[in-house]
mmCIF file of C-alpha atoms in Angstrom:
data_model
loop_
_atom_site.group_PDB
_atom_site.id
_atom_site.type_symbol
_atom_site.label_atom_id
_atom_site.label_comp_id
_atom_site.label_asym_id
_atom_site.label_seq_id
_atom_site.Cartn_x
_atom_site.Cartn_y
_atom_site.Cartn_z
ATOM 1 C CA UNK T 647 11.532 -14.081 -8.845
ATOM 2 C CA UNK T 648 10.910 -11.903 -11.904
ATOM 3 C CA UNK T 649 7.437 -11.004 -13.178
ATOM 4 C CA UNK T 650 6.562 -8.835 -16.178
ATOM 5 C CA UNK T 651 3.098 -7.284 -16.392
ATOM 6 C CA UNK T 652 2.480 -6.476 -20.056
ATOM 7 C CA UNK T 653 0.350 -3.560 -21.217
ATOM 8 C CA UNK T 654 -1.565 -2.548 -18.093
ATOM 9 C CA UNK T 655 -3.326 0.829 -18.011
ATOM 10 C CA UNK T 656 -1.330 2.386 -15.172
ATOM 11 C CA UNK T 657 -2.794 4.682 -12.531
ATOM 12 C CA UNK T 658 0.312 5.262 -10.433
ATOM 13 C CA UNK T 659 -1.877 7.083 -9.086
ATOM 14 C CA UNK T 660 -1.203 9.626 -11.866
ATOM 15 C CA UNK T 661 -2.314 8.282 -15.245
ATOM 16 C CA UNK T 662 0.621 6.846 -17.216
ATOM 17 C CA UNK T 663 -1.287 5.044 -19.957
ATOM 18 C CA UNK T 664 -0.566 1.505 -21.139
ATOM 19 C CA UNK T 665 2.895 0.396 -20.097
ATOM 20 C CA UNK T 666 4.779 -2.617 -18.798
ATOM 21 C CA UNK T 667 5.756 -3.146 -15.174
ATOM 22 C CA UNK T 668 8.743 -5.293 -14.267
ATOM 23 C CA UNK T 669 8.889 -6.802 -10.776
ATOM 24 C CA UNK T 670 12.182 -8.215 -9.515
ATOM 25 C CA UNK T 671 11.987 -9.713 -6.064
ATOM 26 C CA UNK T 672 9.995 -7.326 -3.881
ATOM 27 C CA UNK T 673 10.462 -4.163 -5.947
ATOM 28 C CA UNK T 674 9.392 -2.498 -9.168
ATOM 29 C CA UNK T 675 12.508 -2.138 -11.342
ATOM 30 C CA UNK T 676 11.057 -0.875 -14.633
ATOM 31 C CA UNK T 677 7.978 0.906 -15.955
ATOM 32 C CA UNK T 678 7.676 1.587 -19.681
ATOM 33 C CA UNK T 679 7.698 -0.330 -22.954
ATOM 34 C CA UNK T 680 10.037 -3.268 -22.439
ATOM 35 C CA UNK T 681 11.393 -4.716 -25.707
ATOM 36 C CA UNK T 682 10.849 -8.457 -26.111
ATOM 37 C CA UNK T 683 14.603 -9.050 -26.436
ATOM 38 C CA UNK T 684 15.115 -7.588 -22.968
ATOM 39 C CA UNK T 685 13.598 -10.774 -21.575
ATOM 40 C CA UNK T 686 16.431 -12.818 -23.076
ATOM 41 C CA UNK T 687 18.503 -11.954 -20.036
ATOM 42 C CA UNK T 688 15.636 -12.996 -17.764
ATOM 43 C CA UNK T 689 14.995 -16.604 -18.850
ATOM 44 C CA UNK T 690 12.914 -17.472 -15.773
ATOM 45 C CA UNK T 691 10.648 -14.432 -15.930
ATOM 46 C CA UNK T 692 6.880 -14.922 -15.684
ATOM 47 C CA UNK T 693 5.093 -12.831 -18.300
ATOM 48 C CA UNK T 694 1.477 -11.854 -17.581
ATOM 49 C CA UNK T 695 -0.771 -10.265 -20.190
ATOM 50 C CA UNK T 696 -2.320 -7.318 -18.327
ATOM 51 C CA UNK T 697 -3.985 -5.660 -21.320
ATOM 52 C CA UNK T 698 -7.484 -4.496 -20.495
ATOM 53 C CA UNK T 699 -6.633 -4.267 -16.785
ATOM 54 C CA UNK T 700 -5.976 -1.191 -14.660
ATOM 55 C CA UNK T 701 -2.849 -1.220 -12.493
ATOM 56 C CA UNK T 702 -2.915 0.776 -9.259
ATOM 57 C CA UNK T 703 -0.777 0.737 -6.139
ATOM 58 C CA UNK T 704 -1.934 -1.619 -3.417
ATOM 59 C CA UNK T 705 -4.155 0.217 -0.960
ATOM 60 C CA UNK T 706 -2.824 1.488 2.368
ATOM 61 C CA UNK T 707 -5.337 1.330 5.223
ATOM 62 C CA UNK T 708 -4.206 3.712 7.991
ATOM 63 C CA UNK T 709 -6.721 2.641 10.640
ATOM 64 C CA UNK T 710 -7.281 -1.071 11.325
ATOM 65 C CA UNK T 711 -7.962 -2.865 14.602
ATOM 66 C CA UNK T 712 -5.784 -5.779 13.577
ATOM 67 C CA UNK T 713 -5.839 -7.388 17.041
ATOM 68 C CA UNK T 714 -9.518 -6.571 17.595
ATOM 69 C CA UNK T 715 -11.249 -3.652 19.232
ATOM 70 C CA UNK T 716 -14.555 -2.756 20.792
ATOM 71 C CA UNK T 717 -15.540 -3.645 24.321
ATOM 72 C CA UNK T 718 -17.852 -0.676 24.905
ATOM 73 C CA UNK T 719 -20.713 -3.002 25.839
ATOM 74 C CA UNK T 720 -18.678 -5.254 28.121
ATOM 75 C CA UNK T 721 -16.285 -8.151 27.723
ATOM 76 C CA UNK T 722 -18.522 -10.044 25.290
ATOM 77 C CA UNK T 723 -18.405 -7.099 22.878
ATOM 78 C CA UNK T 724 -14.690 -7.359 22.193
ATOM 79 C CA UNK T 725 -14.309 -7.731 18.432
ATOM 80 C CA UNK T 726 -12.119 -10.441 16.867
ATOM 81 C CA UNK T 727 -8.714 -9.878 15.324
ATOM 82 C CA UNK T 728 -8.461 -9.599 11.556
ATOM 83 C CA UNK T 729 -7.246 -12.332 9.185
ATOM 84 C CA UNK T 730 -4.889 -11.719 6.282
ATOM 85 C CA UNK T 731 -7.247 -13.040 3.593
ATOM 86 C CA UNK T 732 -9.823 -10.390 4.526
ATOM 87 C CA UNK T 733 -7.166 -7.725 4.134
ATOM 88 C CA UNK T 734 -5.917 -8.665 0.655
ATOM 89 C CA UNK T 735 -9.447 -9.425 -0.574
ATOM 90 C CA UNK T 736 -10.087 -5.697 -0.087
ATOM 91 C CA UNK T 737 -7.066 -4.692 -2.178
ATOM 92 C CA UNK T 738 -5.110 -3.657 0.911
ATOM 93 C CA UNK T 739 -1.415 -4.525 0.988
ATOM 94 C CA UNK T 740 -0.339 -2.298 3.911
ATOM 95 C CA UNK T 741 -2.169 -1.797 7.218
ATOM 96 C CA UNK T 742 -1.533 0.382 10.244
ATOM 97 C CA UNK T 743 -2.786 -1.274 13.399
ATOM 98 C CA UNK T 744 -4.242 0.551 16.381
ATOM 99 C CA UNK T 745 -5.951 -0.109 19.674
ATOM 100 C CA UNK T 746 -9.007 1.997 20.506
ATOM 101 C CA UNK T 747 -11.338 2.461 23.443
ATOM 102 C CA UNK T 748 -9.866 -0.500 25.271
ATOM 103 C CA UNK T 749 -6.230 0.064 26.125
ATOM 104 C CA UNK T 750 -6.614 -2.032 29.276
ATOM 105 C CA UNK T 751 -7.434 -5.594 28.178
ATOM 106 C CA UNK T 752 -5.942 -4.927 24.733
ATOM 107 C CA UNK T 753 -2.152 -4.533 24.863
ATOM 108 C CA UNK T 754 0.494 -3.093 22.608
ATOM 109 C CA UNK T 755 2.401 -6.346 22.924
ATOM 110 C CA UNK T 756 -0.560 -8.124 21.301
ATOM 111 C CA UNK T 757 -0.807 -5.402 18.653
ATOM 112 C CA UNK T 758 2.886 -5.642 17.792
ATOM 113 C CA UNK T 759 2.789 -9.458 17.692
ATOM 114 C CA UNK T 760 -0.242 -9.402 15.391
ATOM 115 C CA UNK T 761 1.482 -6.904 13.089
ATOM 116 C CA UNK T 762 4.515 -9.161 12.858
ATOM 117 C CA UNK T 763 2.282 -12.178 12.181
ATOM 118 C CA UNK T 764 0.472 -10.436 9.330
ATOM 119 C CA UNK T 765 3.789 -9.439 7.801
ATOM 120 C CA UNK T 766 5.007 -13.028 8.010
ATOM 121 C CA UNK T 767 1.793 -14.076 6.255
ATOM 122 C CA UNK T 768 2.429 -11.721 3.356
ATOM 123 C CA UNK T 769 1.539 -8.019 3.786
ATOM 124 C CA UNK T 770 3.231 -4.889 5.165
ATOM 125 C CA UNK T 771 2.312 -3.633 8.625
ATOM 126 C CA UNK T 772 2.957 -0.766 11.012
ATOM 127 C CA UNK T 773 1.290 0.270 14.277
ATOM 128 C CA UNK T 774 0.464 3.235 16.481
ATOM 129 C CA UNK T 775 1.418 3.254 20.118
ATOM 130 C CA UNK T 776 -1.151 4.625 22.587
ATOM 131 C CA UNK T 777 -4.950 4.355 22.458
ATOM 132 C CA UNK T 778 -7.940 6.574 23.319
ATOM 133 C CA UNK T 779 -6.285 7.257 26.654
ATOM 134 C CA UNK T 780 -4.167 10.247 27.714
ATOM 135 C CA UNK T 781 -1.607 9.860 29.269
ATOM 136 C CA UNK T 782 -0.814 7.240 26.651
ATOM 137 C CA UNK T 783 -0.150 3.622 27.487
ATOM 138 C CA UNK T 784 3.000 2.490 25.672
ATOM 139 C CA UNK T 785 5.416 -0.417 25.354
ATOM 140 C CA UNK T 786 8.532 1.291 26.719
ATOM 141 C CA UNK T 787 6.974 3.828 29.067
ATOM 142 C CA UNK T 788 7.084 6.852 26.749
ATOM 143 C CA UNK T 789 5.641 7.676 23.325
ATOM 144 C CA UNK T 790 8.915 9.157 22.091
ATOM 145 C CA UNK T 791 10.800 5.995 23.088
ATOM 146 C CA UNK T 792 8.277 3.724 21.337
ATOM 147 C CA UNK T 793 8.571 5.702 18.099
ATOM 148 C CA UNK T 794 12.368 5.790 18.183
ATOM 149 C CA UNK T 795 13.114 2.263 19.400
ATOM 150 C CA UNK T 796 10.364 0.034 17.967
ATOM 151 C CA UNK T 797 10.604 -0.438 14.220
ATOM 152 C CA UNK T 798 6.894 -0.796 13.511
ATOM 153 C CA UNK T 799 5.710 2.159 15.601
ATOM 154 C CA UNK T 800 5.233 5.191 13.319
ATOM 155 C CA UNK T 801 3.258 7.423 15.687
ATOM 156 C CA UNK T 802 0.626 7.512 18.409
ATOM 157 C CA UNK T 803 -3.129 6.903 18.105
ATOM 158 C CA UNK T 804 -5.982 6.692 18.020
ATOM 159 C CA UNK T 805 -6.249 9.411 20.658
ATOM 160 C CA UNK T 806 -9.879 10.300 21.411
ATOM 161 C CA UNK T 807 -11.229 13.845 21.512
ATOM 162 C CA UNK T 808 -14.788 15.266 21.520
ATOM 163 C CA UNK T 809 -16.193 11.932 22.661
ATOM 164 C CA UNK T 810 -17.697 10.511 25.866
ATOM 165 C CA UNK T 811 -15.180 7.674 25.603
ATOM 166 C CA UNK T 812 -12.280 10.120 25.550
ATOM 167 C CA UNK T 813 -10.227 10.645 28.716
ATOM 168 C CA UNK T 814 -10.930 14.381 28.242
ATOM 169 C CA UNK T 815 -7.305 15.517 27.962
ATOM 170 C CA UNK T 816 -6.385 19.163 28.204
ATOM 171 C CA UNK T 817 -4.968 20.867 25.127
ATOM 172 C CA UNK T 818 -1.687 21.165 27.018
ATOM 173 C CA UNK T 819 -1.610 17.373 27.493
ATOM 174 C CA UNK T 820 -2.331 16.887 23.788
ATOM 175 C CA UNK T 821 0.486 19.276 22.899
ATOM 176 C CA UNK T 822 2.924 17.187 24.922
ATOM 177 C CA UNK T 823 1.681 13.963 23.304
ATOM 178 C CA UNK T 824 1.914 15.327 19.753
ATOM 179 C CA UNK T 825 5.359 16.734 20.464
ATOM 180 C CA UNK T 826 6.653 13.424 21.823
ATOM 181 C CA UNK T 827 5.490 11.606 18.702
ATOM 182 C CA UNK T 828 6.852 14.314 16.395
ATOM 183 C CA UNK T 829 10.282 14.401 18.035
ATOM 184 C CA UNK T 830 10.357 10.599 17.987
ATOM 185 C CA UNK T 831 9.741 10.784 14.259
ATOM 186 C CA UNK T 832 12.560 13.285 13.783
ATOM 187 C CA UNK T 833 14.993 11.068 15.671
ATOM 188 C CA UNK T 834 14.019 7.875 13.832
ATOM 189 C CA UNK T 835 13.204 9.115 10.335
ATOM 190 C CA UNK T 836 9.529 8.183 10.710
ATOM 191 C CA UNK T 837 6.309 10.152 10.329
ATOM 192 C CA UNK T 838 5.863 10.714 14.072
ATOM 193 C CA UNK T 839 2.173 11.313 13.441
ATOM 194 C CA UNK T 840 -0.598 11.648 16.037
ATOM 195 C CA UNK T 841 -3.807 9.990 14.850
ATOM 196 C CA UNK T 842 -6.924 11.467 16.468
ATOM 197 C CA UNK T 843 -10.286 9.750 16.884
ATOM 198 C CA UNK T 844 -12.877 12.540 16.655
ATOM 199 C CA UNK T 845 -16.217 11.903 18.346
ATOM 200 C CA UNK T 846 -19.626 13.536 17.823
ATOM 201 C CA UNK T 847 -19.434 16.106 20.638
ATOM 202 C CA UNK T 848 -19.886 19.764 19.730
ATOM 203 C CA UNK T 849 -16.250 20.683 20.416
ATOM 204 C CA UNK T 850 -15.443 18.795 17.217
ATOM 205 C CA UNK T 851 -11.889 19.726 16.113
ATOM 206 C CA UNK T 852 -11.493 22.733 18.405
ATOM 207 C CA UNK T 853 -8.677 21.078 20.452
ATOM 208 C CA UNK T 854 -6.677 20.477 17.277
ATOM 209 C CA UNK T 855 -7.178 24.023 16.036
ATOM 210 C CA UNK T 856 -5.893 25.244 19.389
ATOM 211 C CA UNK T 857 -2.824 23.032 19.057
ATOM 212 C CA UNK T 858 -1.979 24.713 15.769
ATOM 213 C CA UNK T 859 -2.956 28.219 16.831
ATOM 214 C CA UNK T 860 -1.468 28.325 20.336
ATOM 215 C CA UNK T 861 1.512 25.924 20.252
ATOM 216 C CA UNK T 862 4.536 25.461 17.942
ATOM 217 C CA UNK T 863 3.047 22.240 16.540
ATOM 218 C CA UNK T 864 3.848 21.168 12.975
ATOM 219 C CA UNK T 865 0.521 20.827 11.092
ATOM 220 C CA UNK T 866 1.669 17.663 9.331
ATOM 221 C CA UNK T 867 2.012 15.992 12.754
ATOM 222 C CA UNK T 868 -1.795 15.964 13.156
ATOM 223 C CA UNK T 869 -4.025 13.363 11.489
ATOM 224 C CA UNK T 870 -7.743 13.399 12.380
ATOM 225 C CA UNK T 871 -10.172 10.598 11.499
ATOM 226 C CA UNK T 872 -13.958 9.962 11.583
ATOM 227 C CA UNK T 873 -14.578 13.432 10.131
ATOM 228 C CA UNK T 874 -17.936 12.584 8.527
ATOM 229 C CA UNK T 875 -20.032 12.309 11.696
ATOM 230 C CA UNK T 876 -21.876 15.561 10.919
ATOM 231 C CA UNK T 877 -21.902 18.329 8.293
ATOM 232 C CA UNK T 878 -20.444 20.694 10.887
ATOM 233 C CA UNK T 879 -17.547 18.351 11.632
ATOM 234 C CA UNK T 880 -16.810 17.893 7.951
ATOM 235 C CA UNK T 881 -16.688 21.664 7.450
ATOM 236 C CA UNK T 882 -14.374 21.919 10.462
ATOM 237 C CA UNK T 883 -12.138 19.277 8.884
ATOM 238 C CA UNK T 884 -11.887 21.339 5.684
ATOM 239 C CA UNK T 885 -10.619 24.237 7.810
ATOM 240 C CA UNK T 886 -8.136 22.004 9.645
ATOM 241 C CA UNK T 887 -6.790 20.619 6.356
ATOM 242 C CA UNK T 888 -6.355 24.190 5.102
ATOM 243 C CA UNK T 889 -3.916 24.714 7.988
ATOM 244 C CA UNK T 890 -1.795 21.780 6.757
ATOM 245 C CA UNK T 891 -3.101 18.898 8.889
ATOM 246 C CA UNK T 892 -4.284 15.607 7.366
ATOM 247 C CA UNK T 893 -7.876 14.406 7.724
ATOM 248 C CA UNK T 894 -9.424 11.000 7.165
ATOM 249 C CA UNK T 895 -12.876 9.694 6.275
ATOM 250 C CA UNK T 896 -14.002 6.315 7.587
ATOM 251 C CA UNK T 897 -15.460 4.431 4.618
ATOM 252 C CA UNK T 898 -19.219 3.893 4.796
ATOM 253 C CA UNK T 899 -22.339 3.972 2.662
ATOM 254 C CA UNK T 900 -22.255 7.793 2.781
ATOM 255 C CA UNK T 901 -18.641 8.256 1.701
ATOM 256 C CA UNK T 902 -19.457 9.560 -1.768
ATOM 257 C CA UNK T 903 -21.817 12.203 -0.361
ATOM 258 C CA UNK T 904 -19.198 13.226 2.186
ATOM 259 C CA UNK T 905 -16.481 13.452 -0.447
ATOM 260 C CA UNK T 906 -18.699 15.579 -2.669
ATOM 261 C CA UNK T 907 -19.444 17.929 0.227
ATOM 262 C CA UNK T 908 -15.743 18.119 1.104
ATOM 263 C CA UNK T 909 -15.019 19.137 -2.480
ATOM 264 C CA UNK T 910 -17.909 21.633 -2.574
ATOM 265 C CA UNK T 911 -16.527 23.271 0.587
ATOM 266 C CA UNK T 912 -13.170 23.741 -1.107
ATOM 267 C CA UNK T 913 -11.442 20.917 0.765
ATOM 268 C CA UNK T 914 -7.871 20.094 -0.276
ATOM 269 C CA UNK T 915 -7.963 16.549 -1.691
ATOM 270 C CA UNK T 916 -4.220 16.179 -1.163
ATOM 271 C CA UNK T 917 -4.830 16.445 2.603
ATOM 272 C CA UNK T 918 -7.529 13.719 2.666
ATOM 273 C CA UNK T 919 -7.387 9.927 3.062
ATOM 274 C CA UNK T 920 -9.865 7.062 3.450
ATOM 275 C CA UNK T 921 -9.682 4.235 6.005
ATOM 276 C CA UNK T 922 -11.800 1.249 6.977
ATOM 277 C CA UNK T 923 -11.694 1.099 10.809
ATOM 278 C CA UNK T 924 -11.797 -2.639 10.073
ATOM 279 C CA UNK T 925 -12.533 -4.989 12.978
ATOM 280 C CA UNK T 926 -13.311 -2.010 15.161
ATOM 281 C CA UNK T 927 -16.691 -1.844 16.804
ATOM 282 C CA UNK T 928 -19.443 0.355 15.414
ATOM 283 C CA UNK T 929 -21.385 1.126 18.604
ATOM 284 C CA UNK T 930 -24.693 2.955 18.583
ATOM 285 C CA UNK T 931 -25.556 5.061 21.628
ATOM 286 C CA UNK T 932 -28.789 6.745 22.679
ATOM 287 C CA UNK T 933 -28.961 10.392 23.767
ATOM 288 C CA UNK T 934 -28.014 9.403 27.323
ATOM 289 C CA UNK T 935 -24.870 7.597 26.189
ATOM 290 C CA UNK T 936 -26.297 4.084 26.671
ATOM 291 C CA UNK T 937 -25.178 1.426 24.193
ATOM 292 C CA UNK T 938 -28.158 0.284 22.104
ATOM 293 C CA UNK T 939 -26.480 -1.507 19.189
ATOM 294 C CA UNK T 940 -23.176 -2.880 17.935
ATOM 295 C CA UNK T 941 -21.665 -3.860 14.591
ATOM 296 C CA UNK T 942 -18.154 -4.570 13.309
ATOM 297 C CA UNK T 943 -16.453 -2.545 10.555
ATOM 298 C CA UNK T 944 -15.357 -4.430 7.425
ATOM 299 C CA UNK T 945 -12.328 -3.714 5.289
ATOM 300 C CA UNK T 946 -14.178 -4.498 2.055
ATOM 301 C CA UNK T 947 -16.202 -1.307 2.586
ATOM 302 C CA UNK T 948 -13.024 0.672 1.891
ATOM 303 C CA UNK T 949 -12.485 -1.047 -1.458
ATOM 304 C CA UNK T 950 -16.093 -0.546 -2.521
ATOM 305 C CA UNK T 951 -16.097 3.138 -1.606
ATOM 306 C CA UNK T 952 -12.856 3.944 -3.427
ATOM 307 C CA UNK T 953 -14.421 2.857 -6.703
ATOM 308 C CA UNK T 954 -17.687 4.582 -5.849
ATOM 309 C CA UNK T 955 -15.732 7.812 -5.337
ATOM 310 C CA UNK T 956 -14.006 7.311 -8.693
ATOM 311 C CA UNK T 957 -17.441 7.326 -10.347
ATOM 312 C CA UNK T 958 -18.370 10.735 -8.918
ATOM 313 C CA UNK T 959 -18.755 13.476 -11.543
ATOM 314 C CA UNK T 960 -15.653 15.651 -11.537
ATOM 315 C CA UNK T 961 -13.511 13.162 -9.595
ATOM 316 C CA UNK T 962 -10.661 11.638 -11.579
ATOM 317 C CA UNK T 963 -9.639 8.013 -11.012
ATOM 318 C CA UNK T 964 -6.196 9.236 -9.962
ATOM 319 C CA UNK T 965 -7.772 11.454 -7.275
ATOM 320 C CA UNK T 966 -9.873 8.617 -5.858
ATOM 321 C CA UNK T 967 -6.937 6.206 -5.852
ATOM 322 C CA UNK T 968 -4.706 8.820 -4.169
ATOM 323 C CA UNK T 969 -7.005 8.739 -1.118
ATOM 324 C CA UNK T 970 -5.787 5.211 -0.311
ATOM 325 C CA UNK T 971 -2.301 5.261 -1.835
ATOM 326 C CA UNK T 972 -0.048 8.303 -2.296
ATOM 327 C CA UNK T 973 -1.831 10.606 0.175
ATOM 328 C CA UNK T 974 -1.696 7.923 2.855
ATOM 329 C CA UNK T 975 1.926 7.068 2.120
ATOM 330 C CA UNK T 976 2.862 10.742 2.399
ATOM 331 C CA UNK T 977 1.187 11.376 5.758
ATOM 332 C CA UNK T 978 2.631 8.166 7.216
ATOM 333 C CA UNK T 979 6.119 8.663 5.803
ATOM 334 C CA UNK T 980 6.074 5.402 3.803
ATOM 335 C CA UNK T 981 8.407 6.321 0.960
ATOM 336 C CA UNK T 982 8.336 2.924 -0.763
ATOM 337 C CA UNK T 983 4.544 2.599 -0.654
ATOM 338 C CA UNK T 984 1.563 4.180 -2.368
ATOM 339 C CA UNK T 985 3.024 4.742 -5.839
ATOM 340 C CA UNK T 986 3.928 2.657 -8.864
ATOM 341 C CA UNK T 987 7.451 3.809 -9.622
ATOM 342 C CA UNK T 988 10.930 2.358 -9.947
ATOM 343 C CA UNK T 989 12.342 1.385 -6.551
ATOM 344 C CA UNK T 990 8.937 1.203 -4.854
ATOM 345 C CA UNK T 991 7.669 -1.947 -3.211
ATOM 346 C CA UNK T 992 5.797 -4.103 -5.727
ATOM 347 C CA UNK T 993 2.378 -3.623 -4.118
ATOM 348 C CA UNK T 994 0.155 -3.727 -7.197
ATOM 349 C CA UNK T 995 -3.530 -4.283 -7.958
ATOM 350 C CA UNK T 996 -4.732 -5.291 -11.422
ATOM 351 C CA UNK T 997 -8.476 -4.747 -11.745
ATOM 352 C CA UNK T 998 -10.941 -5.305 -14.567
ATOM 353 C CA UNK T 999 -13.812 -3.141 -15.775
ATOM 354 C CA UNK T 1000 -16.101 -4.351 -12.992
ATOM 355 C CA UNK T 1001 -13.424 -3.514 -10.369
ATOM 356 C CA UNK T 1002 -12.731 -7.176 -9.590
ATOM 357 C CA UNK T 1003 -9.142 -7.758 -8.521
ATOM 358 C CA UNK T 1004 -7.784 -10.101 -11.172
ATOM 359 C CA UNK T 1005 -4.301 -10.052 -9.672
ATOM 360 C CA UNK T 1006 -2.740 -8.449 -6.616
ATOM 361 C CA UNK T 1007 0.866 -8.442 -5.488
ATOM 362 C CA UNK T 1008 2.239 -7.543 -2.061
ATOM 363 C CA UNK T 1009 5.995 -6.911 -2.124
ATOM 364 C CA UNK T 1010 6.145 -8.915 -5.348
ATOM 365 C CA UNK T 1011 4.215 -11.923 -4.054
ATOM 366 C CA UNK T 1012 0.901 -12.826 -5.655
ATOM 367 C CA UNK T 1013 -1.783 -12.502 -2.979
ATOM 368 C CA UNK T 1014 -5.030 -12.381 -5.001
ATOM 369 C CA UNK T 1015 -6.044 -14.075 -8.259
ATOM 370 C CA UNK T 1016 -9.461 -13.759 -9.911
ATOM 371 C CA UNK T 1017 -10.817 -12.043 -6.799
ATOM 372 C CA UNK T 1018 -9.787 -14.895 -4.494
ATOM 373 C CA UNK T 1019 -7.081 -14.572 -1.815
ATOM 374 C CA UNK T 1020 -3.993 -16.670 -2.500
ATOM 375 C CA UNK T 1021 -2.652 -16.324 1.032
ATOM 376 C CA UNK T 1022 -4.349 -17.233 4.289
ATOM 377 C CA UNK T 1023 -3.530 -16.923 7.945
ATOM 378 C CA UNK T 1024 -1.993 -19.822 9.814
ATOM 379 C CA UNK T 1025 -5.298 -20.737 11.474
ATOM 380 C CA UNK T 1026 -7.731 -19.825 8.686
#
């Protein structure tokens, strides 16, 4: 199938101005001004007038509980798995699935099966092996084996630190875990990342600083999320990013304030991403650690906050879009994702002035039209 998008204002995420985008099959094969006669050799091409619309890469969400999460308040608090229409409605065309607190009743077999199901239904998916727990639970018996031998496994996570729900691993144990994932990445050509859940405890990112200061750990192997829990944690994250690690903000109603503070502290925007934590639980604990409330994270929050960030004074649209496209693709080693360029997967959003998704493509397939999902899960 061949589709030509005429005259979109391209944010790739760098600004390219108004150009045409040619999609052939699942890939982008041309960006520029395509002469009308060039279509003579493509008699079955679909031509779409994209003038007045902004074209961006499809968003990459690096932290999604695709098979459900939660469970902190007991069995009835297990959150449901995600559905594909909720994903594409939020402009997301690639998700990375993870477990979380519960690595006991939630299995990696379920996570892998759900990832394959979502890909069959129309989007791109990858997963982390492991969970909050250290030593890590895996599919094959070892993190390095999972990364090397299982196509969709690109690293380990989310490993909990500075949290009551963490298994309180030693820094030495974390060094072994990060090294297994990193070496697995080297052997398989993947990112081999370790994705850390950071809780509210006062140790904050100290274990990760020690990994970089005391062990021969590659900074790019470390990827810390939930960094906006406190001003002190955010400042610590700026320092960690300065050492070469990647850090991630979980989208919420305070994302714009957090991004502004990150910038004011001199934070490196190229080392920052945004994620949704979609379908994960949002537990609220009292000072004694007792659960007093529970909500479920929504992927649409990510989409809303990206555009809110783009409206911040001093923040360019390309910088805001990079937080969910090129930055994320770089940290996760997804070479064909996160950018509009020749040879990349045709994951494309076309949005209007009110940020409504008028069209979205995932690997060249139309998945959203006029804000409405065009694909649905088998049981939706």
